[in-house]
Structures are given as C-alpha cells and as structure tokens.
Amino acid sequence: MASAVRAERSIPERETVLFRLDTDASESGRWESRSVVLTPQALEVRKSDGETVLRLAVRDLAGTAVRETGGGAWIEALTLDGQPVRLGFCKLSGIRAMQAFDAQVRAFLDGGPPPESRDRAEAGSASRAEDHERAEEPVRLSWSDRLRVLVHLARFVAPYKRQMLGLCGILLIAAALEAVSPYLMKPIIDGGVLSSSPAAFAGLIGLLVAAYVLEAVFQVWRGKLGIRLGSLLVGRIREDMFGKLMDLPIRYYERRKTAPFISRIQHDAEFVQEFLALGMTQLFAQFILSCAVLAMMFFLDWRLTLFMLVLAPVCLAVVLALWPKLRSLRNRKWNAEYDLQQYISEALQGVRVIKAFHRGETEKTRFRTLNGIAVGRMKEQAVWSQWMHSGMGLALSLGIALAWFVGGQRVIDGDATLGSVVAFTAYFSMFLGHLESNARAMGWTNAALAAADRILDLLQAEPESEEDGVSVRLPQARGEITVEDVRFGYEQGREVLRNVSLQIRPGEKIGIVGRSGAGKSTLIHLLCRFYDPDAGRICLDGIDLRRLAKEDLRRHVGIVFQETYLFDGTVAENIGYGLPDAAPERIVQAAVQARAHDFISRLPYGYDTMVGERGVQLSGGEKQRISIARTLLLNPSVLILDEATSSVDTETESEIQEALERLSEGRTTVAIAHRLSALRRVDRIFVLDGGTLAETGTHEQLSGRDGVYLRLLRSQESGRPAMEGAR
Amino acid sequence: MTENGGLPWIETRSVRFERDGQGYLIAEWLGRRERVTASRLFPLTHPDGYIAVQDSSGRPLGVLRSLEGMEAGSRTAVEREAGFRPFLPRIVSIRRIRRRFGHWHWDVLTDAGPMRIRTGPFYESIAKLEGGLRLVTDVTDQKYGLPAESEWDARSRKMLAKWL
C-alpha cells in the first residue's frame, strides 16, 4: 500500500484538473462533502476547502472501480499492487456521475480518449441540506407555471371554443335575467301595491313572470349545451390519457400499479370535464352576475351596501382558512381509496394463491382494515362538508336578517322606500347565495384541480422518444445487430449489464446462455427497445435503435415471449394482431408454419373461436404456437426468442422447436433457451456471466473449454437447475 | 461461528471489528484477520441486527444476529459499514412538505443527517408495509424508511396528516 499517501494540507496554486467527482461521504463513512480529482499527475481526494487528504500518483494506479451497495456506491482506486483504496461514497443521485468518472479515469489510464458520455442524465433528487452549493431548492411554482397548467387544461377545450363561447353567452343572458327580476320588486311594491294601481301591478307581475320563464328557458338551454360539451370533453381527455399510456416506455410502469389507471381514466377525466365544461363557465358567469348584483345594490342604496360589505373580509378570511383543510381532506380520501383499489386488484389477481394457502380470512381482515380507513376518510370529509354547509346557511340567514334590520330602520326613519328595501334584501340574499355556492364550488374546484394534477402528471410523463427527436426510416433490414459497450440497470445503483459488446451478422443464429440473473433477458429487452441502454448503444443495420423509427423497429424485430399473452378476441384476431388487414390465407399460412393449424381447425369455431379471458382455455403449448404464428405473420428480419419453450412439456417443446426452426429460416435469430440442448444447432453462443460477456463460440468450441458454458452444461446434465428464472 | 440449519450465525463475542486506514472494515476472529464487508439483511424492519458478513470477494462468512454485547469500538465500526449496505436513511422527523404540481418536496431529518427529498405523488411514492412502516421512494429511486405513525413527532404528524 506504498502508493496510497494520506497527504498533508496542500492546495496547488495552478493545476490542470482533468475530471472531478463530488462525493457525499468520506472513505470512513463520515458525512462530509468531498471531491475526487484526477490531474495528469495524481488522483486526489480533497475536502470542500481544497485540502488534499489522499494522493495517489497516476504511475501507481491500475484503475478505479464502483462498488454498488444498494442505495449508493463506493468509489475505489485500484493500485498496481492490487490493493483497493476507498475514495468516497455517493448516494443514488450521484451514481451516474460516479460511473462516468470511473470510465473517464480508466480511459485516461489506458491512454485513450475520454469516453463519450451517453449516460442517462438524471438530476439528483436528494441532497444534504447543509451543502448549500449542491442542495436542490424546491422549485417554486411561479404564476407563469400556474398559467401553463391552465393553458394545458384549456387545450382540451380549444377544439370546442365555439360551443364554449355559446355557453358563456347563454350564461351572461341568464345572469342578466336573474339580475333584473329582483329589481321589479321595487316598482311592484312602491308603484303597484302601495299606490293601489291594479293595472300597473298586473303589468309588472306579467314582466316578472316573463323574466322567470325566460330564466328557466335559458337554464335548460345552458344545461343541454353543458352536457353536450361535457361528453365531448370527457371522451377527448380519456383518449389522450389512454394514448399516452400506450406511448409510455415500459420503465414507466415498473414502479406503478396499473389498476389505479382505470380510476384515473374514468373518474379523474369526469372531474376535469365537469370543471372545464361547467365549472369554468359557471364561475365566469357568477363573477359577472355578482358584479351586476353589487352594482344594483349600490344603485338602490349605496349606504346600506357599504355597511353590509364590511362583513365581506370576514367571510373571505373564513373561506381562505378552510381551503387547505378541504384540500387535505380530499387528498386523504383519494389516497385511501387508491390503497383500497390497489389491494382489491392484487387480491383478485392472486386469488389462486390465496385459496391455495388458505389465507382467505386474513385477506378479509386486511380488506376490512383498508376499507375502514377509506370509509373513515369519506365520513371525515362528509362531516366537514355538512358543518360547512350548515354554517354557510346560518351565516347567510343572519346576513339577510341584518339587512332587514338595518333596511327596516331606514324605512321607519323615512330614508328609504319599502320597495327599495325589499329589492335590496332580494339582491343581498342573491349575493350571499353566490358567495355560498362559490364556497361550495371551492371544494369541487379542489377536486377538479387535484384530478387535473394527476392527469397532467400522466400526460406530461416522458414518452418513448427518438434520440434528438429525429427518427430514421429503414424500409428493408438485413438483420445486422451491433451492441457497443452497453451498460444498463433497471434501477439506479444496480447494473445488470456492464460494458457488453457484440456483433451479430445478418442471418446468423445466436444463442444466449448464462446463469440466472446473468442478464440474458435484459439484453433481449434492450434489443427489442423495451428499454434504452444507460450507456453505449445498440444498432440495427448500423442505425442506433433510439433513432430508428418505432414502426420500422417493431416490423423488423419480432419476438416470441416466454409468457404468452392472448387478448380477448378470436384466434384469427390474435394471429393478425401485428397486421390487422392480413387476408385469411396469410393467417392460415402463418398458423400452418407455426404448427398451430391442426389444433385450431379442431376448435369449435375454428379461427373464429374466442380465446383470452372470456374464451376457450388453451394449453400453454397451443397459446405459444398462436403467438409464434403472430410473429411469423410479421415476417421480421430479426427474430428474438425469449425462452419460448420453457413453459411447455418436452413433447410440446419438440413441436414448438420445429415451428421455431421454420420461423428462423433466413432471419437473424437470437434465442435464449433454458435447455442448452436446444442451442446445439446455432451458429454462435454468447455466454453472459454477472452482466458481462464471458465467452463466445460454437457449442463444440465452448464445450471443449473450461469456462462458464462447460460448467452450465455439466450442471444441467447432472440435473441441477442453473438456467431458470433469469431476468 | 455456529451452524444452525445451514446458516452460520456469528457469536457477537467471538469477533472484533475495526477500520483500516483505507476505510475498510477488518474482522478478527478465530485467529483470522481480513477485510470484510457487512450488510443489513433487514435494513427496514430490523436495521440494528441480522448483519451479514462477507469476505472481500463477496463470499458469505456468517450473520450477526444482533450487535448487543459487542465491544463499543467494534460495534461502531460494523454499524458504520452496514449503514451503507444498503444505504437506506430512516426519516426521523419531517420539517416541511411542500407540493409543487406533481412533485412533493420534503425537508427531513434522517439518521444520516438532514436531507431534501423530491418525490412524485404520495400514492405512487409511499408503500405501506406490515406493522405500519412505510418505504418512501424518491424520483431517483433512492429509498427512505418512514417509521410507523405512532413514532412520528407532532410536527411530522401534522405535515403527513395533510396527505396520508
């Protein structure tokens, strides 16, 4: 360990820093910000004030290494005498930077150029609060952000702006009619009743009735338009949401339960639709009407109006104080319902296991607990709403009583007419009524905004994208695959593939083998672009998969999965899934090639027999052959077989194997097989071990070499399972 | 070490741990002295016990059922090493949670010091486990333990009651 020097304090005046990595904890696990710096002469660990605490001369260095610990990683230097020296620790948010630094140091020591960083750029989410330089300040939501969200919501309405304008117009007319009718009270009382003028009285009553009738007509009209617009909107929002779900990468679904998406698409869309179609227009109309009513109140008696308005700030303060509480209640209720929904979905999916382990009663208890919480939250919210409603009603009645008291005094004093006071109190109760309905609308708007938030969360998620936004078309593919220095992990800090490079020639038959967890299926997932590599690239005919047009990729790369999934539909629909307008001849031909035709023709309705959840029950082998026919119909240049025969018996396996061999004729084929015997006839075998490419060769070459393949072969011959369950 | 049903338990009193100059954990037992790693097998439910000890090549050497009775220096050394395997900070108290359209920003005090966390919506970021423990996952996949409700202080309770 002569090369590791715990350095004295030294801050070089001028130096060239080639690469630098910030770490969160020291080599001994003490939480302090440090940096690891590579200069042309040495690798140094420095404190935040620049003091060097460790110096390793470059001439003594063999390399660096990243040691993942789960939730973070240590970076180590490796000296020429084979000793590791711990340099520092980074949390997950810093692990990508650590891996990049590691690659840069190794490239520097090898004398090559620093590697081009294709790493996923992900900003760290957590930081030590006392580290002001790197601490991530919570993003403040500016008014422009709020406007952006509203604009995003308004986009849903944009195609229906004519209907929206019509609705607003109707609301304004209805508001005007509503504002006119109380005013008629004044001439009815002062000019009709008190002046004993039957003709004037009858005429004014006629006017009042006409205003009420028109008001009712406009209300019906408004309702009709609202329903029509609402239906259009809810359809549009649901379409956008489902479209987005289809465009999202598989990575998006990994940490999410799928059942709650049903609620989002159904209920959240309805909330937002109501808000957009009715809420926004109603709020607008209420605002206009409130202004009109207030103007009428001033017109009738400005002193009385000012007196009554003194109470407005009190009402506003109460409303503002209750807003966060209402919002919190809604969120808590929604979260409890989410948990319940998720639980029901899981219990139903695992019902066989529950019965097999006789856990029905336990699960009922768990349900009871979750249901109890959900019901409790529902009750909590309902009780609060009830109190709010009653409180508002009382406040309103007291307000009107006060208006009568003050107004009545003015009539007694001769400062106002009875008609004015009646009209005034009618307007005032209308004004308070609007305040009350606005307060109720507050809860409703909250629910709509929370739902909008969840919808936007989904709609703003990053979809599968082409690199640089440019997609390259590939009308015909030869089937050449190049994997260049690929690194990948399903989650940060746990790499599954490390620096894998390989080349597959057009038409070549390739087998991929390795122990469980070696990275076989992961490599296949990357070849199909279910995920993108964290570093490095995969090319089809020289084009990076990230740049290749999605439709061409799906057309040229066909896959037969280990687990077959048939949709609810006919056999023909399932076979023709990738090519919906395929002629029946082609479907039958694909089925014949997949050795599926015989059993299909024996099904009660042949190719039109329903399969899937509500259809006939097919065996694993039968399902697999339908899925092979589905892939065969696409006629892909590259065929991926992901342990396609692992879930069937030996007899069925040989039949499927035959179908697969036919399927792979003239195509580049990459196959994972759990039985090594299935790979004897492939051109080359790639052996993966611990996420790296360990060996390459034919079956004969690899069997004669004392390596991983031979060990796998021996363990399989001796009957020990060594190849199953790989991801 | 003792064998029990194939699992070697390490007797707390039979082993000593210390850190070497490079920050690595050194174990000394039965006349042997070597660099080892220590990782917690139940980092959330039993963070202070069930610590697996491996040699530097990752070969399992045994499991420490508990650190009770271990000499203080040894205990500190092994606790510090195991605290990073996995690194799963435990939230001790919550100072503030703020919601900013789609993201929740937490200011928390953890057993690894004060931290700022950014998560997605609660319903996607917090998983409840048996016994009331919760696992919080932030947007970078970093996980944090959140104790059962009965252990929250008043401020944390107030913060979480808004959402949970």
mmCIF file of C-alpha atoms in Angstrom, chain A residues 1 6 27-29 31 69-71 74 76 84-86 89 91-92 123-130 135-141 149 255-256 264 327-328 331-332 334-335 338 377 453-454 457 491-492, chain B residues 19 21-25 35 37 80-81 84-87 95-96 98-102 104-105 112-118 121-124 128 130 137-144 160-164:
data_model
loop_
_atom_site.group_PDB
_atom_site.id
_atom_site.type_symbol
_atom_site.label_atom_id
_atom_site.label_comp_id
_atom_site.label_asym_id
_atom_site.label_seq_id
_atom_site.Cartn_x
_atom_site.Cartn_y
_atom_site.Cartn_z
ATOM 1 C CA MET A 1 0.000 0.000 0.000
ATOM 2 C CA ARG A 6 -2.579 10.408 3.280
ATOM 3 C CA GLU A 27 -13.859 6.713 2.972
ATOM 4 C CA SER A 28 -14.664 6.038 6.623
ATOM 5 C CA GLY A 29 -18.360 6.785 6.138
ATOM 6 C CA TRP A 31 -20.957 12.531 6.038
ATOM 7 C CA THR A 69 -24.068 -1.094 -2.048
ATOM 8 C CA GLY A 70 -27.773 -0.686 -2.720
ATOM 9 C CA GLY A 71 -28.957 2.890 -2.400
ATOM 10 C CA TRP A 74 -18.330 3.440 -3.046
ATOM 11 C CA GLU A 76 -12.322 2.808 -5.100
ATOM 12 C CA PRO A 84 -8.144 -1.233 -3.412
ATOM 13 C CA VAL A 85 -8.247 2.162 -1.725
ATOM 14 C CA ARG A 86 -11.628 3.571 -0.801
ATOM 15 C CA PHE A 89 -19.369 7.313 -1.165
ATOM 16 C CA LYS A 91 -25.941 8.296 -2.891
ATOM 17 C CA LEU A 92 -28.039 7.112 -5.819
ATOM 18 C CA ALA A 123 -30.834 15.147 -11.803
ATOM 19 C CA GLY A 124 -30.348 14.130 -8.244
ATOM 20 C CA SER A 125 -33.375 14.451 -6.061
ATOM 21 C CA ALA A 126 -31.858 14.348 -2.620
ATOM 22 C CA SER A 127 -29.083 16.431 -1.251
ATOM 23 C CA ARG A 128 -27.665 17.195 2.135
ATOM 24 C CA ALA A 129 -29.382 20.297 3.399
ATOM 25 C CA GLU A 130 -26.222 21.842 4.775
ATOM 26 C CA ALA A 135 -28.669 21.449 -2.332
ATOM 27 C CA GLU A 136 -31.644 21.350 -4.570
ATOM 28 C CA GLU A 137 -34.007 24.160 -3.789
ATOM 29 C CA PRO A 138 -37.645 23.225 -4.056
ATOM 30 C CA VAL A 139 -38.952 24.511 -7.338
ATOM 31 C CA ARG A 140 -41.163 27.496 -6.698
ATOM 32 C CA LEU A 141 -44.273 27.475 -8.778
ATOM 33 C CA VAL A 149 -51.069 24.263 -16.354
ATOM 34 C CA ARG A 255 -42.881 1.221 -10.219
ATOM 35 C CA ARG A 256 -46.571 1.799 -10.707
ATOM 36 C CA ARG A 264 -57.708 7.957 -13.412
ATOM 37 C CA ARG A 327 -57.965 20.139 0.025
ATOM 38 C CA SER A 328 -56.240 17.930 2.565
ATOM 39 C CA ASN A 331 -56.379 14.104 -0.826
ATOM 40 C CA ARG A 332 -56.637 11.834 2.203
ATOM 41 C CA TRP A 334 -58.414 9.810 -2.529
ATOM 42 C CA ASN A 335 -55.261 8.159 -1.168
ATOM 43 C CA TYR A 338 -56.328 4.316 -4.080
ATOM 44 C CA ARG A 377 -61.905 9.330 5.458
ATOM 45 C CA ASP A 453 -52.886 17.368 -11.458
ATOM 46 C CA ARG A 454 -52.957 13.573 -11.695
ATOM 47 C CA ASP A 457 -48.763 14.031 -14.226
ATOM 48 C CA GLU A 491 -32.861 0.832 -11.248
ATOM 49 C CA GLN A 492 -30.067 3.195 -10.417
ATOM 50 C CA ARG B 19 -11.500 0.093 10.290
ATOM 51 C CA GLY B 21 -6.523 3.298 7.109
ATOM 52 C CA GLN B 22 -8.356 3.000 3.789
ATOM 53 C CA GLY B 23 -11.766 2.973 5.438
ATOM 54 C CA TYR B 24 -12.381 -0.760 5.024
ATOM 55 C CA LEU B 25 -13.826 -2.972 7.713
ATOM 56 C CA ARG B 35 -11.050 -7.258 5.123
ATOM 57 C CA THR B 37 -17.999 -6.168 4.193
ATOM 58 C CA ARG B 80 -20.973 2.404 10.081
ATOM 59 C CA GLU B 81 -20.076 -0.101 7.355
ATOM 60 C CA PHE B 84 -24.085 1.920 3.712
ATOM 61 C CA ARG B 85 -25.219 -1.588 2.710
ATOM 62 C CA PRO B 86 -27.816 -0.764 1.751
ATOM 63 C CA PHE B 87 -27.908 2.976 2.176
ATOM 64 C CA ARG B 95 -39.757 19.660 8.943
ATOM 65 C CA ARG B 96 -41.792 20.556 5.899
ATOM 66 C CA ARG B 98 -44.483 21.253 0.028
ATOM 67 C CA ARG B 99 -46.377 20.308 -3.045
ATOM 68 C CA ARG B 100 -45.413 21.771 -6.347
ATOM 69 C CA PHE B 101 -47.656 20.426 -9.093
ATOM 70 C CA GLY B 102 -46.775 16.798 -9.479
ATOM 71 C CA TRP B 104 -43.560 16.822 -3.328
ATOM 72 C CA HIS B 105 -40.522 18.471 -1.747
ATOM 73 C CA ALA B 112 -27.847 10.168 8.066
ATOM 74 C CA GLY B 113 -28.457 13.877 8.608
ATOM 75 C CA PRO B 114 -30.815 16.495 7.174
ATOM 76 C CA MET B 115 -31.938 15.866 3.615
ATOM 77 C CA ARG B 116 -34.139 17.274 0.921
ATOM 78 C CA ILE B 117 -36.169 14.750 -0.981
ATOM 79 C CA ARG B 118 -38.231 15.084 -4.115
ATOM 80 C CA PRO B 121 -47.406 11.821 -5.746
ATOM 81 C CA PHE B 122 -47.738 10.095 -2.362
ATOM 82 C CA TYR B 123 -49.880 7.314 -3.726
ATOM 83 C CA GLU B 124 -47.051 6.314 -6.040
ATOM 84 C CA LYS B 128 -47.029 0.787 3.430
ATOM 85 C CA GLU B 130 -46.786 -4.715 7.588
ATOM 86 C CA THR B 137 -39.031 6.248 -2.905
ATOM 87 C CA ASP B 138 -37.829 9.485 -4.447
ATOM 88 C CA VAL B 139 -37.561 10.334 -8.121
ATOM 89 C CA THR B 140 -34.054 8.858 -8.374
ATOM 90 C CA ASP B 141 -35.123 5.542 -6.807
ATOM 91 C CA GLN B 142 -33.407 6.355 -3.510
ATOM 92 C CA LYS B 143 -35.397 4.763 -0.722
ATOM 93 C CA TYR B 144 -36.061 6.063 2.781
ATOM 94 C CA LEU B 160 -48.142 13.983 6.900
ATOM 95 C CA ALA B 161 -51.764 14.268 8.021
ATOM 96 C CA LYS B 162 -52.315 16.663 5.149
ATOM 97 C CA TRP B 163 -51.625 13.941 2.646
ATOM 98 C CA LEU B 164 -51.573 10.474 4.157
#
